[in-house]
CSV table of C-alpha atoms and ligand atoms in Angstrom, one decimal:
chain,number,residue,atom,x,y,z
A,1,MET,CA,-8.4,-42.8,16.3
A,2,ARG,CA,-6.2,-41.4,19.1
A,3,LEU,CA,-5.2,-43.1,22.3
A,4,PHE,CA,-4.5,-41.0,25.5
A,5,ARG,CA,-3.0,-41.9,28.8
A,6,THR,CA,-4.4,-39.6,31.5
A,7,THR,CA,-4.6,-39.3,35.2
A,8,GLY,CA,-8.2,-40.5,34.9
A,9,GLY,CA,-7.4,-43.6,32.9
A,10,ILE,CA,-6.9,-44.5,29.3
A,11,PHE,CA,-9.1,-42.9,26.7
A,12,VAL,CA,-9.8,-43.6,23.0
A,13,GLU,CA,-10.9,-40.5,21.0
A,14,GLU,CA,-12.8,-41.2,17.8
A,15,ASN,CA,-14.9,-38.6,15.9
A,16,GLU,CA,-14.6,-36.2,18.8
A,17,GLN,CA,-16.1,-38.7,21.2
A,18,HIS,CA,-14.2,-40.2,24.1
A,19,PHE,CA,-14.3,-43.8,25.4
A,20,LEU,CA,-12.7,-45.0,28.7
A,21,VAL,CA,-10.7,-48.2,28.3
A,22,LEU,CA,-11.2,-50.3,31.4
A,23,ASP,CA,-9.6,-53.7,32.2
A,24,HIS,CA,-6.4,-52.9,30.3
A,25,THR,CA,-3.1,-51.3,31.3
A,26,TRP,CA,-1.0,-49.1,29.0
A,27,ASP,CA,1.4,-52.0,28.6
A,28,THR,CA,-1.2,-54.7,27.8
A,29,LEU,CA,-2.6,-52.4,25.1
A,30,LEU,CA,0.8,-51.5,23.6
A,31,SER,CA,1.7,-55.2,23.6
A,32,ARG,CA,-1.0,-56.0,21.1
A,33,ASP,CA,0.0,-56.5,17.5
A,34,ASP,CA,-3.7,-56.0,16.6
A,35,LEU,CA,-4.0,-52.6,18.4
A,36,PRO,CA,-5.8,-50.7,15.6
A,37,GLU,CA,-8.3,-53.5,15.0
A,38,PHE,CA,-8.8,-54.1,18.7
A,39,LEU,CA,-9.6,-50.4,19.4
A,40,ALA,CA,-11.9,-50.1,16.4
A,41,ASP,CA,-13.9,-53.0,17.7
A,42,PHE,CA,-13.9,-51.6,21.2
A,43,VAL,CA,-15.2,-48.2,20.1
A,44,GLU,CA,-18.1,-49.9,18.2
A,45,ARG,CA,-19.3,-51.5,21.4
A,46,ALA,CA,-18.4,-48.8,24.0
A,47,ARG,CA,-20.5,-45.9,25.2
A,48,PRO,CA,-18.9,-42.4,25.0
A,49,LEU,CA,-18.1,-40.5,28.2
A,50,ALA,CA,-17.1,-37.0,29.0
A,51,GLY,CA,-13.5,-36.4,27.9
A,52,PHE,CA,-10.5,-35.3,29.9
A,53,HIS,CA,-8.8,-32.0,30.4
A,54,GLU,CA,-5.5,-31.3,28.6
A,55,GLY,CA,-3.8,-31.0,32.0
A,56,ASP,CA,-4.7,-34.6,32.8
A,57,LEU,CA,-2.5,-35.9,30.0
A,58,LEU,CA,0.4,-38.2,30.9
A,59,ALA,CA,3.3,-39.2,28.7
A,60,PRO,CA,2.1,-42.1,26.5
A,61,ILE,CA,4.8,-44.5,27.8
A,62,ASP,CA,5.1,-47.0,30.6
A,63,GLY,CA,7.2,-50.2,30.1
A,64,GLN,CA,8.4,-49.3,26.6
A,65,GLU,CA,11.9,-48.4,25.6
A,66,VAL,CA,12.5,-45.4,23.4
A,67,TRP,CA,14.9,-45.7,20.5
A,68,ALA,CA,15.9,-43.1,17.8
A,69,ALA,CA,17.2,-43.1,14.3
A,70,GLY,CA,19.8,-40.5,13.3
A,71,VAL,CA,20.9,-38.6,10.2
A,72,THR,CA,17.8,-39.6,8.3
A,73,TYR,CA,17.4,-36.1,6.7
A,74,TYR,CA,19.9,-34.2,4.6
A,75,ARG,CA,19.7,-31.2,7.0
A,76,SER,CA,20.7,-33.4,10.0
A,77,ARG,CA,23.7,-34.8,8.0
A,78,GLY,CA,24.9,-31.3,7.2
A,79,ALA,CA,24.5,-29.9,10.7
A,80,ARG,CA,26.3,-32.8,12.3
A,81,MET,CA,29.2,-32.7,9.8
A,82,GLU,CA,29.6,-29.0,10.7
A,83,GLU,CA,29.5,-29.4,14.5
A,84,SER,CA,32.0,-32.3,14.5
A,85,LYS,CA,34.5,-31.2,11.9
A,86,ASP,CA,37.1,-30.1,14.5
A,87,ALA,CA,36.8,-33.5,16.1
A,88,GLY,CA,37.4,-35.2,12.7
A,89,GLY,CA,33.9,-36.8,13.0
A,90,GLY,CA,32.2,-35.2,10.0
A,91,ASN,CA,32.9,-38.1,7.6
A,92,PHE,CA,31.0,-40.5,9.8
A,93,TYR,CA,27.8,-38.6,9.4
A,94,ASP,CA,28.1,-38.5,5.7
A,95,ARG,CA,28.8,-42.2,5.5
A,96,VAL,CA,25.9,-43.2,7.8
A,97,TYR,CA,23.5,-41.0,5.7
A,98,SER,CA,24.2,-43.1,2.6
A,99,ALA,CA,24.9,-46.5,4.2
A,100,GLU,CA,22.5,-49.3,4.0
A,101,ARG,CA,22.4,-49.8,7.8
A,102,PRO,CA,20.8,-46.8,9.5
A,103,GLU,CA,22.0,-45.2,12.7
A,104,LEU,CA,19.9,-46.4,15.6
A,105,PHE,CA,20.5,-45.5,19.2
A,106,PHE,CA,18.9,-46.0,22.6
A,107,LYS,CA,17.2,-42.8,23.6
A,108,SER,CA,15.1,-43.0,26.7
A,109,THR,CA,12.9,-44.8,29.3
A,110,ALA,CA,9.6,-43.7,30.9
A,111,SER,CA,11.5,-42.2,33.9
A,112,ARG,CA,13.4,-39.8,31.6
A,113,THR,CA,10.5,-38.9,29.4
A,114,VAL,CA,7.9,-36.2,29.9
A,115,GLY,CA,4.5,-35.8,28.2
A,116,THR,CA,2.9,-32.6,26.8
A,117,GLY,CA,2.9,-29.9,29.4
A,118,GLY,CA,5.9,-31.4,31.2
A,119,ASN,CA,9.4,-29.8,31.4
A,120,VAL,CA,12.3,-31.0,29.2
A,121,ARG,CA,15.8,-30.3,30.4
A,122,ILE,CA,19.1,-28.9,29.2
A,123,ARG,CA,22.0,-31.0,30.6
A,124,VAL,CA,23.8,-29.3,33.4
A,125,ASP,CA,27.2,-29.6,31.7
A,126,ALA,CA,26.0,-28.6,28.1
A,127,HIS,CA,26.3,-25.2,26.6
A,128,TRP,CA,24.6,-25.7,23.2
A,129,SER,CA,21.3,-27.5,23.3
A,130,VAL,CA,18.5,-27.9,20.8
A,131,PRO,CA,15.2,-29.7,20.5
A,132,GLU,CA,14.8,-32.3,17.7
A,133,PRO,CA,11.2,-32.6,16.5
A,134,GLU,CA,10.6,-36.1,15.2
A,135,LEU,CA,7.8,-38.3,13.9
A,136,THR,CA,7.8,-41.3,16.3
A,137,LEU,CA,6.7,-44.8,15.4
A,138,VAL,CA,4.7,-46.9,17.9
A,139,VAL,CA,5.8,-50.4,17.2
A,140,SER,CA,4.2,-53.6,18.6
A,141,PRO,CA,6.3,-56.6,20.0
A,142,GLY,CA,5.7,-58.3,16.6
A,143,GLY,CA,7.4,-55.4,14.8
A,144,ARG,CA,4.2,-53.9,13.4
A,145,ILE,CA,3.8,-50.1,13.2
A,146,VAL,CA,0.5,-49.7,15.0
A,147,GLY,CA,0.5,-45.9,15.5
A,148,TYR,CA,2.4,-42.6,15.6
A,149,THR,CA,3.2,-40.0,18.2
A,150,ILE,CA,5.4,-36.9,18.4
A,151,GLY,CA,8.9,-37.1,19.9
A,152,ASN,CA,11.4,-34.4,21.0
A,153,ASP,CA,15.0,-35.8,20.9
A,154,MET,CA,16.6,-33.2,23.1
A,155,SER,CA,20.3,-33.0,22.2
A,156,SER,CA,23.4,-31.4,23.6
A,157,ARG,CA,25.2,-30.4,20.4
A,158,ASP,CA,28.5,-29.3,22.0
A,159,ILE,CA,28.9,-32.7,23.7
A,160,GLU,CA,28.1,-34.7,20.6
A,161,GLY,CA,30.2,-32.3,18.4
A,162,GLU,CA,33.3,-32.7,20.7
A,163,ASN,CA,33.4,-36.4,19.9
A,164,PRO,CA,30.7,-38.6,18.2
A,165,LEU,CA,31.4,-41.3,20.9
A,166,TYR,CA,29.9,-39.0,23.4
A,167,LEU,CA,26.5,-39.4,21.7
A,168,PRO,CA,24.8,-41.3,24.6
A,169,GLN,CA,25.7,-38.5,27.0
A,170,ALA,CA,24.5,-35.9,24.5
A,171,LYS,CA,21.2,-37.7,24.1
A,172,VAL,CA,20.3,-39.6,27.3
A,173,TYR,CA,19.8,-37.7,30.6
A,174,ASN,CA,16.9,-36.8,32.9
A,175,GLY,CA,14.2,-34.9,30.9
A,176,SER,CA,15.9,-35.5,27.6
A,177,CYS,CA,12.8,-36.8,25.8
A,178,ALA,CA,9.2,-35.8,25.4
A,179,LEU,CA,6.5,-37.8,23.8
A,180,GLY,CA,2.8,-37.0,23.2
A,181,PRO,CA,0.2,-35.7,23.3
A,182,GLY,CA,-1.2,-39.2,22.6
A,183,ILE,CA,-0.9,-41.9,20.0
A,184,LEU,CA,-2.6,-41.8,16.6
A,185,VAL,CA,-3.5,-45.4,16.2
A,186,THR,CA,-3.6,-46.5,12.6
A,187,PRO,CA,-2.4,-49.4,10.5
A,188,ASN,CA,-1.8,-47.0,7.6
A,189,PRO,CA,1.4,-45.0,6.8
A,190,LEU,CA,1.2,-41.2,7.1
A,191,ALA,CA,1.0,-39.2,3.8
A,192,HIS,CA,4.4,-38.1,2.5
A,193,SER,CA,3.1,-34.5,2.5
A,194,THR,CA,2.7,-34.7,6.3
A,195,GLU,CA,4.4,-31.7,7.9
A,196,ILE,CA,6.4,-31.5,11.1
A,197,VAL,CA,6.3,-28.0,12.5
A,198,LEU,CA,8.6,-26.6,15.2
A,199,GLU,CA,8.1,-23.4,17.1
A,200,ILE,CA,10.4,-22.2,19.9
A,201,LEU,CA,9.0,-19.3,22.0
A,202,ARG,CA,11.1,-17.1,24.2
A,203,ASN,CA,9.3,-14.6,26.4
A,204,ASP,CA,6.1,-15.4,24.5
A,205,ARG,CA,7.7,-14.5,21.1
A,206,ILE,CA,8.7,-16.8,18.4
A,207,GLU,CA,12.5,-17.2,18.6
A,208,PHE,CA,12.7,-19.9,15.9
A,209,GLU,CA,10.3,-21.7,13.7
A,210,ALA,CA,10.6,-24.2,10.8
A,211,SER,CA,8.8,-27.1,9.2
A,212,VAL,CA,9.8,-30.1,7.2
A,213,GLU,CA,7.7,-32.6,5.2
A,214,LEU,CA,8.0,-36.4,5.5
A,215,THR,CA,9.0,-36.5,1.8
A,216,GLU,CA,12.5,-35.5,3.0
A,217,LEU,CA,12.8,-38.5,5.3
A,218,LYS,CA,15.4,-40.6,3.6
A,219,ARG,CA,14.6,-43.9,5.2
A,220,ASP,CA,11.4,-46.0,5.0
A,221,PRO,CA,9.9,-46.3,8.5
A,222,LYS,CA,9.4,-50.1,7.9
A,223,THR,CA,13.1,-50.5,7.2
A,224,LEU,CA,14.1,-48.6,10.4
A,225,VAL,CA,11.8,-51.0,12.3
A,226,GLU,CA,13.3,-54.0,10.6
A,227,TYR,CA,16.8,-53.0,11.6
A,228,LEU,CA,15.7,-52.2,15.2
A,229,PHE,CA,14.1,-55.7,15.6
A,230,ARG,CA,17.2,-57.5,14.3
A,231,ASP,CA,18.2,-59.7,17.3
A,232,ASN,CA,16.3,-57.4,19.7
A,233,SER,CA,12.9,-57.9,21.4
A,234,PHE,CA,10.5,-55.5,22.9
A,235,PRO,CA,7.9,-57.3,25.0
A,236,ALA,CA,5.9,-54.1,25.8
A,237,GLY,CA,6.4,-52.5,22.4
A,238,VAL,CA,8.8,-49.7,21.5
A,239,PHE,CA,8.9,-46.1,20.4
A,240,LEU,CA,11.2,-45.2,17.5
A,241,LEU,CA,12.0,-41.6,16.8
A,242,THR,CA,12.7,-41.3,13.1
A,243,GLY,CA,15.3,-38.4,13.1
A,244,THR,CA,15.2,-34.7,12.7
A,245,GLY,CA,14.8,-32.7,9.5
A,246,ILE,CA,15.0,-29.4,11.4
A,247,VAL,CA,18.1,-28.0,13.0
A,248,PRO,CA,18.2,-24.4,14.2
A,249,PRO,CA,21.1,-22.3,13.1
A,250,SER,CA,24.4,-22.8,14.9
A,251,THR,CA,24.0,-19.5,16.7
A,252,PHE,CA,20.9,-20.8,18.5
A,253,THR,CA,20.8,-22.6,21.9
A,254,LEU,CA,17.9,-23.3,24.1
A,255,ALA,CA,17.5,-21.4,27.4
A,256,ASN,CA,15.5,-22.2,30.5
A,257,GLY,CA,12.0,-20.9,30.2
A,258,ASP,CA,11.8,-21.5,26.4
A,259,ARG,CA,8.6,-23.2,25.2
A,260,ILE,CA,8.9,-25.9,22.5
A,261,ARG,CA,5.9,-26.6,20.4
A,262,ILE,CA,5.9,-29.4,17.9
A,263,THR,CA,2.9,-30.1,15.7
A,264,ILE,CA,2.2,-33.0,13.3
A,265,GLU,CA,-1.3,-32.4,12.1
A,266,PRO,CA,-3.0,-35.8,12.3
A,267,ILE,CA,-1.3,-36.5,15.7
A,268,GLY,CA,-1.6,-33.2,17.6
A,269,THR,CA,0.8,-30.8,19.3
A,270,LEU,CA,3.4,-31.7,21.9
A,271,GLU,CA,4.3,-28.6,24.0
A,272,ASN,CA,7.0,-28.5,26.7
A,273,ALA,CA,8.8,-25.8,28.6
A,274,VAL,CA,12.5,-26.0,29.2
A,275,GLY,CA,13.3,-26.0,32.9
B,301,DO4,O1,24.0,-38.9,14.9
B,301,DO4,C1,23.6,-38.3,15.8
B,301,DO4,C2,22.2,-38.2,16.1
B,301,DO4,C3,21.3,-37.8,15.0
B,301,DO4,C4,19.9,-37.5,15.4
B,301,DO4,O2,19.5,-37.5,16.5
B,301,DO4,C5,19.0,-37.0,14.3
B,301,DO4,O3,19.4,-36.9,13.1
B,301,DO4,O4,17.9,-36.8,14.6
B,302,MG,MG1,17.4,-36.9,16.7
């Protein structure tokens, strides 16, 4: 079952049928610890309607914070060690990769986040920027994983590489996050064989593409959530990006006009232009 926030209201999609959710806001839905069961029950009683157009989709976020985990894949550890070695920061990434406590950082709010079809941005003072395609957990206020979406953790590698303490500036700026297209609502974990596929198009041609399986994610999503909720509360629920397993080669930087397409099969495709 997938949940979509659109200009025409909130829709549940089940077996290719669409159901309009009335009498609820995005925040009241995402505040429910029983979201999968609540929507399953709703669909049983509701009558299907005509669906919505892709252009009507909004980012699936309102009052939620967006957090992110870092260095959860071996590829991210290596890329970060390389980019920060001149700053003497490489050792920190190696240590956090194998530490018990994960790296968790504040990533975004609704105002800095775009949905599918929106534009993500390169920071005006950055010279080396990449998208980070990440499986994103949708977590209820009670700390239950109630669904999944796709996240793009846009990152300024030169700023982060200059000094790891610049991480918030490399990660949090206007248009630095994309989420969508909707939420796959399910109480069940995704299969380890689930693939995250990234394509970057420049002038309508593939400039870079790669994929990674969730088998390579070093941390259990439930453990990431457990750390995030230690002495922290999220009354409207929270999104947690689980880190990137795909990093383009060091010679690559995003340019305005590039299109970034991230697909995770059971969730859908998140597509954004840079600009
Ligand atoms: O440690 C810096 C950020 C790491 C990150 O965003 C990732 O691994 O996805
Ligand atoms: Mg990331």
